[in-house]
C-alpha cells in the first residue's frame, strides 16, 4: 500500500502555491484532501495563484470531472475569489480531455493556462 499523497501542496513561494500530483486518486478521501487544502487557502483570505504540475499523474477516473466541476461551482459562491490565476503544466492528452469536460460543465473561477507535454498552450477564462 502506497503512502504517497495524491496532491502535494507547496507554499514555499506564496502567493504562488505549487500543487504536485502523484499517481492517481485511490479513494474519495484523496480528492477530499485535495479540495480541503484548496478551501483552506480561501479561509486564509489572501490572494494566491496555483501552479499545478501534472508530470507524475496517472489516469484519473472520469467521475472526478463531475466532482471537480461541482467543487468549482461551490467556490464560485464565495463572496471573494482569492484565486487569481492558475497554470497547469505537463498535461498529457487524457488529462487535457478531462479538463475539457470539467470546464465544459463549469467555467473556472480565475483564468487558467494549460500547457501540454506536446508544447501546446491554451487558456480558459471564467
mmCIF file of C-alpha atoms in Angstrom:
data_model
loop_
_atom_site.group_PDB
_atom_site.id
_atom_site.type_symbol
_atom_site.label_atom_id
_atom_site.label_comp_id
_atom_site.label_asym_id
_atom_site.label_seq_id
_atom_site.Cartn_x
_atom_site.Cartn_y
_atom_site.Cartn_z
ATOM 1 C CA UNK A 1 0.000 0.000 0.000
ATOM 2 C CA UNK A 2 1.447 3.341 -1.078
ATOM 3 C CA UNK A 3 1.728 6.265 1.317
ATOM 4 C CA UNK A 4 2.161 8.791 -1.481
ATOM 5 C CA UNK A 5 -0.141 11.786 -1.287
ATOM 6 C CA UNK A 6 -2.114 12.333 -4.497
ATOM 7 C CA UNK A 7 -1.815 16.137 -4.388
ATOM 8 C CA UNK A 8 1.150 17.672 -2.577
ATOM 9 C CA UNK A 9 0.759 21.375 -1.788
ATOM 10 C CA UNK A 10 3.914 23.512 -1.582
ATOM 11 C CA UNK A 11 3.607 27.036 -0.145
ATOM 12 C CA UNK A 12 7.330 27.978 -0.307
ATOM 13 C CA UNK A 13 6.757 30.651 -2.986
ATOM 14 C CA UNK A 14 3.452 32.025 -1.685
ATOM 15 C CA UNK A 15 1.379 33.666 -3.139
ATOM 16 C CA UNK A 16 2.184 31.028 -5.784
ATOM 17 C CA UNK A 17 1.020 27.672 -4.480
ATOM 18 C CA UNK A 18 2.510 24.709 -6.305
ATOM 19 C CA UNK A 19 0.484 21.516 -6.336
ATOM 20 C CA UNK A 20 2.341 18.419 -7.490
ATOM 21 C CA UNK A 21 0.227 15.425 -8.422
ATOM 22 C CA UNK A 22 1.434 11.850 -7.897
ATOM 23 C CA UNK A 23 -0.176 8.680 -9.200
ATOM 24 C CA UNK A 24 -3.942 8.633 -9.192
ATOM 25 C CA UNK A 25 -6.883 9.126 -6.864
ATOM 26 C CA UNK A 26 -7.131 5.898 -4.873
ATOM 27 C CA UNK A 27 -10.241 6.820 -2.882
ATOM 28 C CA UNK A 28 -12.636 9.722 -2.439
ATOM 29 C CA UNK A 29 -10.603 10.812 0.587
ATOM 30 C CA UNK A 30 -7.718 11.705 -1.756
ATOM 31 C CA UNK A 31 -9.979 14.095 -3.645
ATOM 32 C CA UNK A 32 -11.402 15.500 -0.409
ATOM 33 C CA UNK A 33 -7.919 16.165 0.951
ATOM 34 C CA UNK A 34 -7.059 17.998 -2.295
ATOM 35 C CA UNK A 35 -10.162 20.220 -2.118
ATOM 36 C CA UNK A 36 -9.913 20.785 1.655
ATOM 37 C CA UNK A 37 -6.440 22.259 1.242
ATOM 38 C CA UNK A 38 -7.765 24.488 -1.549
ATOM 39 C CA UNK A 39 -10.590 25.683 0.720
ATOM 40 C CA UNK A 40 -8.066 26.391 3.482
ATOM 41 C CA UNK A 41 -6.425 28.915 1.152
ATOM 42 C CA UNK A 42 -9.783 30.711 0.899
ATOM 43 C CA UNK A 43 -10.148 30.654 4.675
ATOM 44 C CA UNK A 44 -6.752 32.372 4.956
ATOM 45 C CA UNK A 45 -8.264 35.288 2.970
ATOM 46 C CA UNK A 46 -5.136 36.118 0.976
ATOM 47 C CA UNK A 47 -4.837 36.234 -2.806
ATOM 48 C CA UNK A 48 -2.941 33.348 -4.417
ATOM 49 C CA UNK A 49 -2.151 31.646 -7.707
ATOM 50 C CA UNK A 50 -1.846 27.951 -8.488
ATOM 51 C CA UNK A 51 0.837 26.108 -10.409
ATOM 52 C CA UNK A 52 -0.443 22.574 -10.938
ATOM 53 C CA UNK A 53 2.297 20.141 -12.026
ATOM 54 C CA UNK A 54 0.794 17.019 -13.565
ATOM 55 C CA UNK A 55 4.027 15.419 -14.753
ATOM 56 C CA UNK A 56 3.601 12.405 -12.447
ATOM 57 C CA UNK A 57 -0.174 11.978 -12.565
ATOM 58 C CA UNK A 58 -1.642 8.699 -13.773
ATOM 59 C CA UNK A 59 -5.102 8.026 -15.163
ATOM 60 C CA UNK A 60 -7.880 9.553 -13.102
ATOM 61 C CA UNK A 61 -11.393 8.151 -13.197
ATOM 62 C CA UNK A 62 -13.706 10.472 -15.176
ATOM 63 C CA UNK A 63 -16.165 10.554 -12.225
ATOM 64 C CA UNK A 64 -13.843 13.130 -10.693
ATOM 65 C CA UNK A 65 -14.655 15.532 -13.545
ATOM 66 C CA UNK A 66 -18.156 15.888 -12.127
ATOM 67 C CA UNK A 67 -16.815 16.235 -8.576
ATOM 68 C CA UNK A 68 -14.339 18.909 -9.682
ATOM 69 C CA UNK A 69 -16.998 20.826 -11.634
ATOM 70 C CA UNK A 70 -19.250 20.712 -8.549
ATOM 71 C CA UNK A 71 -16.382 21.924 -6.364
ATOM 72 C CA UNK A 72 -15.724 24.860 -8.722
ATOM 73 C CA UNK A 73 -19.433 25.694 -8.686
ATOM 74 C CA UNK A 74 -19.347 25.848 -4.880
ATOM 75 C CA UNK A 75 -16.188 28.000 -4.957
ATOM 76 C CA UNK A 76 -17.961 30.496 -7.178
ATOM 77 C CA UNK A 77 -20.440 31.094 -4.363
ATOM 78 C CA UNK A 78 -17.660 32.522 -2.182
ATOM 79 C CA UNK A 79 -18.034 36.299 -1.686
ATOM 80 C CA UNK A 80 -14.387 36.888 -2.668
ATOM 81 C CA UNK A 81 -12.314 34.884 -5.142
ATOM 82 C CA UNK A 82 -8.825 34.683 -3.666
ATOM 83 C CA UNK A 83 -7.559 32.525 -6.525
ATOM 84 C CA UNK A 84 -6.434 34.959 -9.213
ATOM 85 C CA UNK A 85 -4.808 32.668 -11.806
ATOM 86 C CA UNK A 86 -3.884 29.023 -12.414
ATOM 87 C CA UNK A 87 -1.272 27.434 -14.619
ATOM 88 C CA UNK A 88 -1.425 23.709 -15.295
ATOM 89 C CA UNK A 89 1.767 22.196 -16.679
ATOM 90 C CA UNK A 90 2.866 18.837 -18.087
ATOM 91 C CA UNK A 91 -0.633 17.826 -19.206
ATOM 92 C CA UNK A 92 -0.978 14.605 -21.176
ATOM 93 C CA UNK A 93 -3.729 14.177 -23.778
ATOM 94 C CA UNK A 94 -6.047 12.233 -21.440
ATOM 95 C CA UNK A 95 -5.838 14.860 -18.700
ATOM 96 C CA UNK A 96 -6.401 17.593 -21.313
ATOM 97 C CA UNK A 97 -9.621 15.799 -22.268
ATOM 98 C CA UNK A 98 -10.717 15.574 -18.612
ATOM 99 C CA UNK A 99 -10.049 19.300 -18.159
ATOM 100 C CA UNK A 100 -12.113 19.984 -21.268
ATOM 101 C CA UNK A 101 -15.011 18.069 -19.685
ATOM 102 C CA UNK A 102 -14.674 19.911 -16.364
ATOM 103 C CA UNK A 103 -14.607 23.348 -17.985
ATOM 104 C CA UNK A 104 -17.464 22.394 -20.333
ATOM 105 C CA UNK A 105 -19.676 21.850 -17.269
ATOM 106 C CA UNK A 106 -18.272 24.670 -15.165
ATOM 107 C CA UNK A 107 -16.014 27.569 -16.110
ATOM 108 C CA UNK A 108 -13.071 28.230 -13.776
ATOM 109 C CA UNK A 109 -13.116 30.851 -11.002
ATOM 110 C CA UNK A 110 -9.997 32.523 -12.459
ATOM 111 C CA UNK A 111 -8.097 32.355 -15.772
ATOM 112 C CA UNK A 112 -6.339 29.024 -16.394
ATOM 113 C CA UNK A 113 -3.354 28.452 -18.673
ATOM 114 C CA UNK A 114 -2.937 24.824 -19.768
ATOM 115 C CA UNK A 115 0.491 23.728 -21.013
ATOM 116 C CA UNK A 116 0.588 20.300 -22.632
ATOM 117 C CA UNK A 117 3.531 17.963 -22.874
ATOM 118 C CA UNK A 118 3.395 18.388 -26.656
ATOM 119 C CA UNK A 119 4.134 22.098 -26.278
ATOM 120 C CA UNK A 120 0.640 23.396 -26.981
ATOM 121 C CA UNK A 121 -0.797 26.067 -24.700
ATOM 122 C CA UNK A 122 -4.419 27.040 -24.234
ATOM 123 C CA UNK A 123 -6.298 29.364 -21.929
ATOM 124 C CA UNK A 124 -9.685 29.053 -20.270
ATOM 125 C CA UNK A 125 -11.330 32.154 -18.836
ATOM 126 C CA UNK A 126 -14.097 32.375 -16.245
#
